Amino acid sequence: MSNQTPVIELKNVKKSFGPVEVLKDVNFTVRAGEVTALVGDNGAGKSTLIKGLAGIQSYDSGTVLFDAKPVELTSPRQSSELGIDVVYQDLALCDNLDIVHNMFLGREEVNAGVLDEGHMESKAASTLTSLSVKTVKSVRQKVAKLSGGQRQTVAIARAVLWNNKVVILDEPTAALGVAQTEQVLQLVRKLADAGKAVIIISHNLQDVFAVADRIFVLYLGKMIASLKTSETNQADVVGYITGTKSQEDGA
Amino acid sequence: MSEQNAIQTGNEGSFLEVGRDYFKRIKSGETGSLPALLGLVILATIFALANPIFLKPINFANLLTQAATVTTLAMGLTFVLLLGEIDLSAGVTAGLSAAFLAVSMASYGVPWPFAVVISLILGMFVGFMIGLLVAKVGIPSFVVTLAVFLAFQGLQLVVVGKGGLIGIEAPPILAIMNRPMPLSFGWILLLIILVIYVLTSLISRRQRSNSGQQNKPLSLVLFKAVIILVVGGALVSFLNLERGANPAVTSLKGVPYVVPIVILLLAGGTFVLNRTKFGRHVYAVGGNAEAARRAGIRVSRVRITVFMISSTFAGIAGILLASRQASVDAAAGRSIVLSAIAAAVVGGVSLFGGRGKLTDAVIGGFVIAVIDNGLGLIGLASGLNLAITGGVLLLAATADAITSRKSKTS
Ligand SMILES: Nc1ncnc2c1ncn2[C@@H]1O[C@H](COP(=O)(O)OP(=O)(O)OP(=O)(O)O)[C@@H](O)[C@H]1O
Ligand SMILES: [Mg+2]
């Protein structure tokens, strides 16, 4: 599965904020059917890299290839049209609306100008079922009443519902307990197994090793390592993250 | 039935189970407008005991027209409150619209339908300007609408003229608040409401079952239809009783013209909020504006539209005001906005955005009107009813704050 052309390929991407170089000639590849982990210490530039892909904050220079074709990502709309969806750390759900409403937010289905609740409900329910979600009782529950893990589930299911090619998850397990972390990681794995390219940002190496196929390490804005999970170990990755170890430019 | 999975949709269960669920939700704090409805019954009982006139048909018709203006304004404000914003200018916008209506008819001979359209367009334009300043410039709505509140008082004075009082003569405008419809119209109105309710329910059930989703039991639709029939029937019969002071000279019986107008606004607005994309986006922006933005909703557009709706409703309220008083003076509409905000909040619309319905505003409007009307009948000093309305508003806002905190932390 891993030798097809990458869905996303970044080449020599740069980004500065004033005099501060945050991304320095970064190379990054993401493949369909794989979970790609992006790790690095606080301030390494992970979120900045992701914001470029999400179209929130474009890169200063460098090439972005999507399905081997060069693209410019300058607005969130563009990214989502390409099929890139970001599940933000703060989730961005509307607490006062129910699960169906949240999953279809901004893309509600209408029939003769009137919301087609039945249709949306059945699609939402079948998406959750396809992800083997068992913790959510009713799709008509208000999101305010859900636990952290359930909210994460809804946010991920939303990305799945739209049949996105690339799903980016920014620290999806940061606020979760053991059992809920386990569930979300299973969900992440399932996404990749369904053929999507998944990017996961995490500070928890245990989670990364549990779920990722490849690990990219950012160190002070440089992509310092690109590793296959099966060929490395936690100690090495910690070395790259803290800068005590380095690899000839990977990717 | 397509119970293809363990995930429920909230539509399962028999008639009884739906009822039990309803009570469970109320117990868990999702009371909606139930406290206001209870308050309404208690207030009405107290006033009826204190002064038998309260229950007379003439007073009831009076109460309806009293409530109509506040309710219309409160319905418009509900849209704004759903975004977590506020519109302090709704009352003076109503006043200014009324002034334009009166002046255009009295001084420029504009036929009444055009005068009505002009004052509604004026209202809509005011909302557009407020919306632009709030959504695009980023000034808090409290400040923008406070500024408009002050500016329009001056403008209204200019339009009406010093010490002025412009009479309204167009019979159709006067009829809205002061004349009853023919007796049969009340029944026809009830029939139309019933048919529309049943039809829309059946259509949305069809839509659900076409997508393979379960419906709530049909008996629920029947149950609600019966309630509409019984309550509506009682109201129409009551309003069709003679209430003229001297029936031999002028007979006065029938449902006031303003009633179908308010019902139309309520039904139209509720449809927009519950069944259209725009309505869904209003709730989304009120619940979490950032989430709405990231989901691709054009938040500024929603904000501007909502202020336009509020101000247009204010324009309608202005016409009702002019009709009721048969004239417009320089202060018309000034004090009514606080009653309208109180009405919405008392009815159960949250000041924090994202929670509330138009029916809440209507029920709240009746609470405020009953307090006003009942205290007047008891003969309390007039300052007291303001104090009591203020107290009720604080009570409702407290309940709102507690509910909002509870739903945040749970
Ligand atoms: N808008 C901005 N303006 C100026 N500096 C910025 C801006 N955004 C990020 N930075 C800087 O860029 C660097 C990388 O930030 P970034 O958020 O990408 O790090 P990160 O790897 O996501 O860190 P964390 O693990 O803490 O989330 C930091 O030093 C940060 O201060
Ligand atoms: Mg970050």
XYZ file of C-alpha atoms and ligand atoms in Angstrom:
693
model
C 0.000 0.000 0.000
C 2.804 2.364 0.841
C 4.544 2.575 -2.520
C 1.882 4.459 -4.455
C 2.303 8.219 -5.057
C 1.811 10.268 -1.913
C -1.462 12.143 -1.499
C 0.391 15.145 -0.149
C 3.992 16.030 -0.716
C 5.623 19.150 0.666
C 8.972 20.209 -0.770
C 11.241 22.835 0.765
C 8.397 24.582 2.514
C 9.343 27.743 4.395
C 7.403 29.939 6.778
C 8.568 32.905 8.801
C 6.883 35.235 11.214
C 8.895 38.406 10.871
C 12.501 37.494 11.575
C 11.580 34.143 13.108
C 11.936 31.218 10.750
C 9.372 28.691 11.939
C 9.576 26.191 9.059
C 12.952 25.727 7.388
C 12.943 23.843 4.081
C 10.547 21.228 5.326
C 9.837 18.090 3.329
C 6.847 16.009 4.280
C 4.937 13.198 2.613
C 1.591 11.677 3.434
C 0.262 8.478 1.923
C -3.219 7.062 1.616
C -3.983 4.140 3.867
C -1.365 5.191 6.378
C -1.303 6.998 9.660
C 1.463 9.568 9.546
C 2.511 10.951 12.909
C 3.987 14.408 13.239
C 5.914 14.857 16.471
C 8.207 17.479 17.934
C 8.685 19.583 20.998
C 6.546 22.592 21.871
C 7.123 25.319 19.325
C 8.767 22.990 16.817
C 6.339 24.139 14.124
C 3.831 21.286 13.941
C 0.727 23.440 14.115
C 2.241 25.887 11.636
C 2.836 23.059 9.181
C -0.759 21.861 9.590
C -2.250 25.345 9.249
C -0.593 25.576 5.851
C -2.316 22.381 4.752
C -5.630 23.560 6.174
C -5.376 26.758 4.158
C -5.559 28.889 7.274
C -2.052 30.305 6.958
C -0.220 29.781 3.668
C 3.477 28.943 3.399
C 5.951 31.602 2.271
C 7.641 29.392 -0.296
C 8.044 25.805 -1.371
C 5.909 23.369 -3.318
C 2.750 21.600 -2.266
C 1.810 18.607 -4.379
C -1.648 17.130 -3.983
C -2.043 13.854 -5.878
C 1.225 14.788 -7.586
C -0.218 18.068 -8.880
C 1.034 21.404 -7.552
C -1.627 23.337 -5.630
C -1.870 26.622 -3.750
C -3.627 26.408 -0.427
C -4.749 29.887 0.498
C -8.170 29.419 2.102
C -9.912 26.806 4.267
C -12.504 26.407 1.528
C -9.823 25.393 -0.992
C -8.422 22.778 1.328
C -11.788 21.309 2.096
C -12.642 21.209 -1.597
C -9.502 19.149 -2.170
C -10.689 16.828 0.573
C -8.424 17.900 3.416
C -10.193 18.121 6.750
C -8.761 19.142 10.092
C -10.077 17.970 13.440
C -8.862 20.762 15.669
C -7.726 20.273 19.202
C -10.561 22.444 20.471
C -12.929 20.443 18.259
C -15.089 23.297 17.034
C -18.471 21.778 17.751
C -21.678 23.621 18.599
C -22.746 22.491 22.056
C -26.323 23.623 21.598
C -26.852 21.440 18.532
C -27.181 17.668 18.333
C -24.800 15.180 16.733
C -26.519 15.157 13.342
C -26.591 18.952 13.199
C -22.903 19.123 14.046
C -21.874 16.491 11.546
C -23.694 18.367 8.774
C -22.822 21.869 9.965
C -22.307 24.201 7.027
C -23.249 21.446 4.585
C -26.839 20.773 5.554
C -28.900 18.825 3.063
C -32.088 20.438 1.894
C -35.065 19.246 -0.032
C -37.076 22.009 -1.725
C -35.455 24.557 0.573
C -36.363 22.636 3.701
C -33.821 20.786 5.839
C -33.926 17.079 5.105
C -33.532 15.842 8.677
C -34.404 12.229 7.945
C -31.757 11.901 5.292
C -29.064 13.603 7.356
C -29.968 11.500 10.364
C -29.689 8.230 8.496
C -26.335 9.216 6.949
C -24.956 10.306 10.314
C -26.099 7.096 11.966
C -24.644 4.892 9.259
C -21.312 6.750 9.354
C -21.072 6.214 13.095
C -22.018 2.580 12.624
C -19.391 2.103 9.915
C -16.803 3.334 12.393
C -18.117 0.789 14.937
C -18.883 3.593 17.340
C -20.606 2.046 20.310
C -20.368 4.764 22.913
C -22.866 7.116 21.291
C -26.405 6.221 22.215
C -28.513 8.540 20.131
C -27.559 10.739 17.170
C -30.036 13.286 18.446
C -28.149 13.923 21.682
C -26.947 17.467 22.229
C -23.175 17.661 21.918
C -23.029 19.489 25.263
C -24.050 16.240 26.936
C -21.221 14.165 25.436
C -17.948 13.138 27.055
C -14.582 14.265 25.686
C -14.059 11.022 23.818
C -17.548 11.096 22.350
C -17.013 14.654 21.176
C -13.748 13.598 19.557
C -15.637 10.755 17.928
C -18.230 13.134 16.512
C -15.527 15.437 15.167
C -13.753 12.540 13.481
C -16.981 11.046 12.158
C -17.744 14.434 10.657
C -14.492 14.261 8.705
C -15.336 10.728 7.578
C -18.879 11.628 6.538
C -17.523 14.075 3.981
C -15.413 11.393 2.456
C -12.234 13.363 2.841
C -9.002 12.027 1.440
C -6.867 13.531 4.158
C -7.856 13.785 7.800
C -5.604 15.797 10.084
C -5.962 15.322 13.822
C -4.290 17.820 16.156
C -3.660 16.079 19.486
C -6.862 14.025 19.419
C -6.137 12.218 22.677
C -4.664 15.047 24.745
C -7.680 15.458 27.006
C -8.839 11.865 27.190
C -8.699 9.076 29.753
C -7.261 5.642 29.095
C -10.368 3.929 27.760
C -11.425 6.841 25.582
C -7.898 7.232 24.202
C -8.004 3.581 23.222
C -11.307 4.105 21.381
C -10.114 7.157 19.509
C -6.893 5.442 18.451
C -8.904 2.528 17.122
C -10.989 5.009 15.176
C -7.843 6.623 13.745
C -6.564 3.231 12.656
C -9.896 2.462 11.053
C -9.766 5.652 9.006
C -6.407 4.692 7.541
C -7.541 1.142 6.905
C -10.454 2.607 4.970
C -7.901 4.145 2.611
C -7.667 7.682 3.947
C -4.438 9.503 4.593
C -4.355 10.354 8.270
C -2.008 12.846 9.893
C -1.873 12.796 13.660
C -0.069 15.278 15.871
C 0.699 13.980 19.317
C 3.047 14.462 22.230
C 2.273 10.983 23.482
C 4.787 8.610 21.929
C 2.969 5.578 23.231
C -0.071 6.590 21.208
C 2.102 7.360 18.211
C 3.729 3.954 18.303
C 0.361 2.294 18.793
C -1.208 3.763 15.702
C 1.251 5.324 13.256
C 2.911 3.763 10.202
C 5.420 6.573 9.783
C 6.799 9.184 12.123
C 8.089 12.597 11.098
C 10.015 14.603 13.645
C 10.225 18.391 13.572
C 13.013 20.004 15.544
C 13.140 23.815 15.653
C 11.433 24.089 12.289
C 13.557 21.451 10.566
C 12.230 18.041 9.523
C 14.953 16.181 11.278
C 13.759 12.610 10.825
C 11.391 10.490 8.777
C 11.010 7.014 10.180
C 9.028 3.860 9.702
C 7.468 2.930 13.008
C 8.446 -0.692 12.514
C 12.111 0.227 12.140
C 12.560 2.508 15.113
C 11.897 2.740 18.828
C 10.757 5.276 21.381
C 14.231 6.057 22.662
C 15.415 7.050 19.185
C 12.382 9.227 18.570
C 12.909 10.966 21.901
C 16.468 11.603 20.799
C 15.304 13.275 17.588
C 12.682 15.314 19.389
C 15.133 16.688 21.925
C 17.807 17.257 19.304
C 20.409 14.888 20.714
C 20.181 12.688 17.649
C 19.934 13.483 13.968
C 19.387 11.723 10.694
C 20.585 12.638 7.244
C 17.698 14.577 5.770
C 14.908 12.014 5.498
C 11.693 12.113 3.508
C -38.485 -0.405 10.732
C -34.940 0.405 9.895
C -33.268 -0.191 13.204
C -30.126 -1.077 11.361
C -27.951 -0.360 14.347
C -27.769 0.314 18.032
C -27.571 4.068 17.530
C -30.891 5.638 18.333
C -32.430 8.745 16.895
C -34.662 9.917 19.698
C -37.749 8.916 17.737
C -38.144 5.502 19.278
C -40.820 4.573 21.716
C -44.543 4.618 22.111
C -46.759 7.560 22.939
C -46.329 6.936 26.663
C -42.568 6.651 26.418
C -42.374 9.930 24.514
C -44.372 11.514 27.315
C -42.087 10.014 29.944
C -39.039 11.299 28.060
C -40.570 14.736 28.005
C -40.923 14.783 31.782
C -37.426 13.406 32.196
C -36.044 16.284 30.141
C -37.972 18.809 32.195
C -36.572 17.304 35.382
C -33.053 17.527 33.994
C -33.476 21.289 33.594
C -34.504 21.599 29.944
C -37.683 23.333 30.912
C -38.036 25.639 27.901
C -41.011 27.918 28.403
C -42.775 25.712 30.947
C -41.978 27.937 33.968
C -43.328 30.942 32.055
C -46.471 29.018 31.158
C -46.976 28.051 34.800
C -46.296 31.623 35.855
C -48.919 32.766 33.379
C -51.528 30.473 34.898
C -50.664 31.532 38.445
C -50.694 35.244 37.590
C -53.995 34.905 35.747
C -55.538 33.084 38.708
C -54.380 35.740 41.163
C -55.653 38.608 39.035
C -58.942 36.864 38.313
C -59.515 36.427 42.042
C -58.482 39.992 42.791
C -60.675 41.573 40.166
C -63.412 39.700 38.245
C -63.100 42.141 35.360
C -59.832 40.410 34.490
C -61.752 37.476 33.043
C -64.291 39.533 31.075
C -64.124 39.207 27.261
C -63.433 42.915 26.914
C -60.359 42.647 29.098
C -59.169 39.536 27.359
C -59.347 41.226 23.965
C -57.544 44.157 25.523
C -54.866 41.861 26.845
C -54.359 40.344 23.404
C -53.742 43.691 21.779
C -51.563 44.776 24.685
C -49.480 41.644 24.259
C -49.334 41.861 20.454
C -46.864 44.741 20.225
C -44.518 43.412 22.903
C -44.733 39.923 21.449
C -43.941 41.051 17.913
C -40.939 42.998 19.119
C -39.845 40.077 21.314
C -40.047 37.629 18.402
C -37.746 39.834 16.350
C -35.390 40.215 19.307
C -35.282 36.447 19.729
C -33.352 36.151 16.459
C -30.766 38.592 17.796
C -30.645 36.977 21.237
C -30.072 33.579 19.592
C -26.739 34.951 18.385
C -25.909 36.136 21.892
C -26.315 39.734 20.712
C -28.774 42.381 21.813
C -30.841 45.044 20.075
C -31.650 47.942 22.381
C -32.851 49.991 19.445
C -35.839 47.812 18.541
C -38.279 50.037 20.436
C -37.175 53.319 18.869
C -37.027 51.634 15.470
C -40.667 50.724 16.040
C -41.344 54.330 17.045
C -39.575 55.758 14.020
C -41.352 53.362 11.679
C -44.663 54.407 13.212
C -43.707 58.059 12.755
C -42.843 57.512 9.079
C -46.105 55.655 8.605
C -48.109 58.477 10.142
C -46.258 61.334 8.464
C -46.259 59.767 5.012
C -50.009 59.234 5.180
C -50.983 62.486 6.923
C -48.573 64.948 5.331
C -47.818 63.436 1.948
C -51.022 61.587 1.228
C -49.276 58.273 0.622
C -51.858 55.447 0.391
C -51.678 53.169 3.439
C -50.282 50.027 1.746
C -47.320 52.025 0.439
C -46.877 53.728 3.787
C -46.715 50.310 5.442
C -44.147 49.067 2.944
C -42.072 52.234 3.400
C -41.951 51.895 7.157
C -41.049 48.197 6.944
C -38.262 48.910 4.471
C -37.061 51.633 6.798
C -36.955 49.103 9.618
C -35.081 46.584 7.489
C -32.549 49.220 6.466
C -31.913 50.200 10.082
C -31.185 46.553 10.846
C -28.840 46.348 7.897
C -26.812 49.302 9.154
C -26.685 47.912 12.695
C -25.674 44.521 11.338
C -22.868 46.024 9.254
C -21.473 47.909 12.238
C -21.632 44.823 14.447
C -20.481 42.167 11.966
C -18.041 44.037 9.741
C -16.691 46.830 11.937
C -16.815 44.737 15.075
C -18.506 47.121 17.485
C -20.408 45.295 20.262
C -24.126 45.220 19.463
C -24.861 46.707 22.876
C -23.008 49.892 21.933
C -24.266 50.147 18.356
C -27.896 49.719 19.306
C -27.558 52.022 22.319
C -26.246 54.715 19.971
C -29.143 54.085 17.602
C -31.522 54.199 20.574
C -30.324 57.707 21.403
C -30.042 58.976 17.840
C -33.493 57.800 16.814
C -35.193 59.513 19.720
C -33.898 62.735 18.255
C -34.782 61.761 14.714
C -38.303 60.821 15.739
C -38.724 64.219 17.344
C -37.681 65.844 14.069
C -40.039 63.690 11.996
C -43.039 64.137 14.259
C -42.328 67.772 15.049
C -42.166 69.482 18.415
C -44.988 68.511 20.725
C -46.494 66.853 17.742
C -49.060 64.167 17.649
C -49.953 62.829 14.246
C -53.278 61.101 13.936
C -53.805 57.914 11.964
C -56.918 57.883 9.824
C -56.600 54.970 7.398
C -59.340 52.549 8.504
C -57.386 49.349 7.673
C -54.480 50.450 9.907
C -56.842 51.379 12.728
C -58.700 48.091 12.335
C -55.635 45.949 13.067
C -55.678 46.610 16.788
C -59.151 48.001 17.331
C -61.584 45.980 15.253
C -62.680 42.372 15.467
C -62.892 40.093 12.454
C -66.292 38.712 11.418
C -67.240 35.826 13.724
C -66.707 33.134 11.097
C -63.144 34.304 10.409
C -62.040 33.133 13.838
C -63.179 29.610 13.076
C -61.708 29.673 9.596
C -58.405 30.819 11.081
C -58.436 27.927 13.541
C -59.215 25.498 10.750
C -56.357 26.812 8.620
C -53.924 26.490 11.520
C -55.054 22.943 12.174
C -54.770 21.911 8.537
C -51.324 23.475 8.189
C -50.117 21.796 11.381
C -51.328 18.371 10.322
C -50.082 18.732 6.759
C -46.583 19.901 7.695
C -46.317 17.129 10.283
C -47.364 14.514 7.761
C -44.980 15.851 5.121
C -41.999 15.780 7.436
C -42.963 12.268 8.553
C -43.049 11.196 4.901
C -39.639 12.718 4.377
C -38.234 10.807 7.342
C -39.701 7.490 6.357
C -38.483 7.997 2.784
C -34.942 8.096 4.190
C -35.695 4.961 6.171
C -35.800 6.761 9.508
C -38.253 6.029 12.254
C -40.988 8.486 13.161
C -42.461 9.353 16.504
C -45.858 7.702 17.009
C -48.631 9.163 14.891
C -50.789 9.500 17.988
C -48.504 12.350 19.044
C -49.561 14.426 16.033
C -53.180 13.641 16.799
C -52.692 14.573 20.446
C -51.231 17.972 19.553
C -53.945 18.573 16.954
C -56.587 17.931 19.601
C -54.891 20.361 21.964
C -54.820 23.037 19.243
C -58.487 22.376 18.527
C -59.602 22.521 22.162
C -57.526 25.527 23.245
C -58.062 27.370 19.966
C -61.766 26.588 19.994
C -62.126 27.912 23.529
C -60.286 31.120 22.646
C -62.300 31.744 19.485
C -65.617 31.116 21.258
C -64.606 33.436 24.064
C -63.528 36.206 21.699
C -66.735 35.786 19.727
C -68.758 36.763 22.811
C -70.206 40.265 22.902
C -67.818 42.630 24.668
C -69.086 46.069 23.636
C -69.973 48.434 26.484
C -73.240 49.216 24.811
C -74.075 46.440 22.343
C -77.251 48.094 21.200
C -75.213 50.966 19.767
C -71.931 49.325 18.751
C -71.535 45.616 18.851
C -67.987 44.382 19.490
C -67.309 40.700 19.085
C -64.858 38.503 17.229
C -61.145 37.778 17.086
C -59.086 40.982 16.700
C -57.365 41.402 13.320
C -53.982 41.506 14.976
C -54.229 37.867 16.064
C -53.730 36.299 12.609
C -50.898 38.759 11.975
C -48.999 37.645 15.076
C -49.713 33.980 14.327
C -48.404 34.424 10.795
C -45.178 35.998 12.087
C -44.811 33.229 14.644
C -45.364 30.448 12.132
C -43.169 32.012 9.459
C -40.336 32.738 11.857
C -40.518 29.299 13.436
C -40.370 27.688 10.015
C -37.263 29.686 9.139
C -35.537 28.842 12.422
C -36.366 25.143 12.505
C -36.544 24.020 8.935
C -34.130 26.088 6.870
C -30.362 26.212 6.491
C -30.334 29.822 7.574
C -32.156 28.977 10.802
C -29.721 26.182 11.572
C -26.847 28.600 10.984
C -28.371 31.096 13.402
C -28.310 28.474 16.153
C -24.791 27.400 15.153
C -23.364 30.917 15.247
C -25.074 31.498 18.590
C -23.699 28.254 19.987
C -20.112 28.560 18.759
C -19.284 31.241 16.217
C -15.747 29.928 15.650
C -17.011 26.411 14.933
C -19.553 27.871 12.536
C -16.832 29.840 10.752
C -14.606 26.790 10.394
C -17.564 24.845 9.037
C -17.760 27.354 6.207
C -20.777 29.313 7.447
C -20.619 32.986 6.496
C -20.961 34.314 10.005
C -21.142 38.032 9.142
C -23.933 37.418 6.705
C -25.926 35.556 9.352
C -25.322 38.409 11.836
C -26.436 41.125 9.414
C -29.529 39.186 8.342
C -30.558 38.604 11.936
C -30.410 42.314 12.749
C -32.448 43.015 9.619
C -35.091 40.548 10.776
C -35.204 42.068 14.239
C -35.612 45.587 12.890
C -38.256 44.532 10.386
C -40.244 42.957 13.203
C -39.735 46.241 15.051
C -41.227 48.025 12.047
C -44.273 45.775 12.248
C -44.515 46.431 15.982
C -44.443 50.145 15.145
C -47.455 49.768 12.890
C -49.294 47.915 15.656
C -48.361 50.686 18.067
C -49.673 53.360 15.718
C -52.865 51.398 15.166
C -53.534 50.925 18.864
C -52.996 54.566 19.783
C -54.537 55.860 16.553
C -51.700 58.351 16.583
C -47.952 58.673 16.852
C -46.076 61.028 19.138
C -42.399 61.795 19.550
C -41.911 59.281 22.354
C -43.745 56.330 20.773
C -41.951 53.037 21.258
C -39.258 54.346 23.563
C -39.929 52.255 26.647
C -41.261 49.132 25.016
C -37.917 47.520 24.142
C -37.129 46.576 27.720
C -40.515 44.889 28.076
C -39.782 42.999 24.875
C -36.362 41.822 26.059
C -37.957 40.841 29.357
C -40.652 38.963 27.437
C -38.137 36.925 25.455
C -36.008 36.087 28.476
C -38.983 35.307 30.718
C -40.275 33.013 27.984
C -37.023 31.051 28.003
C -34.809 32.594 25.313
C -31.223 32.574 26.562
C -29.234 35.786 26.773
C -26.105 33.749 26.090
C -27.160 32.747 22.589
C -28.017 29.478 20.911
C -31.104 28.585 22.927
C -34.694 29.725 22.480
C -37.757 29.637 20.247
C -40.257 32.137 18.962
C -43.044 30.514 20.984
C -40.963 31.354 24.072
C -41.141 35.017 23.089
C -44.908 34.808 22.624
C -45.480 33.159 26.005
C -43.129 35.651 27.638
C -44.965 38.473 25.902
C -48.194 37.298 27.496
C -46.593 37.123 30.943
C -45.435 40.727 30.639
C -48.807 41.853 29.284
C -50.712 40.023 32.040
C -48.573 41.660 34.710
C -49.176 45.055 33.137
C -52.874 44.501 32.619
C -53.586 42.776 35.941
C -51.744 45.261 38.103
C -53.582 48.045 36.308
C -56.900 46.414 37.206
C -55.937 45.911 40.826
C -55.165 49.592 40.913
C -51.603 49.507 42.156
C -49.537 52.621 41.728
C -48.258 52.569 38.158
C -44.588 52.649 39.183
C -45.016 49.291 40.851
C -45.671 47.371 37.654
C -42.328 48.534 36.266
C -40.637 47.371 39.461
C -42.375 44.007 39.264
C -41.567 43.552 35.572
C -37.938 44.341 36.379
C -37.974 41.788 39.187
C -39.457 39.121 36.931
C -36.796 39.828 34.313
C -34.023 39.417 36.891
C -35.570 36.174 38.068
C -35.728 34.835 34.519
C -32.184 35.977 33.749
C -30.979 34.208 36.905
C -32.645 30.991 35.805
C -31.084 31.455 32.360
C -27.598 31.978 33.803
C -27.885 28.893 35.998
C -29.167 26.719 33.155
C -26.405 27.919 30.845
C -23.739 27.208 33.440
C -25.182 23.777 34.071
C -25.144 22.822 30.405
C -21.541 24.064 30.089
C -20.175 21.997 32.920
C -22.117 18.793 32.419
N 1.131 33.820 14.187
C 2.369 33.713 14.697
N 3.142 34.812 14.838
C 4.389 34.728 15.330
N 4.957 33.577 15.722
C 4.255 32.445 15.601
C 2.923 32.457 15.093
N 2.445 31.192 15.088
C 3.443 30.428 15.582
N 4.523 31.165 15.893
C 5.781 30.665 16.426
O 6.177 29.590 15.613
C 6.789 28.572 16.385
C 6.115 27.241 16.079
O 4.786 27.265 16.552
P 3.788 26.053 16.390
O 2.492 26.453 16.969
O 3.801 25.607 14.984
O 4.468 24.944 17.308
P 3.951 23.493 17.684
O 4.950 22.549 17.207
O 2.565 23.315 17.213
O 3.982 23.543 19.271
P 3.000 22.881 20.360
O 3.457 21.491 20.526
O 3.261 23.696 21.571
O 1.617 23.014 19.864
C 6.669 29.002 17.835
O 7.901 29.504 18.254
C 5.633 30.081 17.812
O 5.890 31.036 18.789
Mg 0.568 23.100 18.217
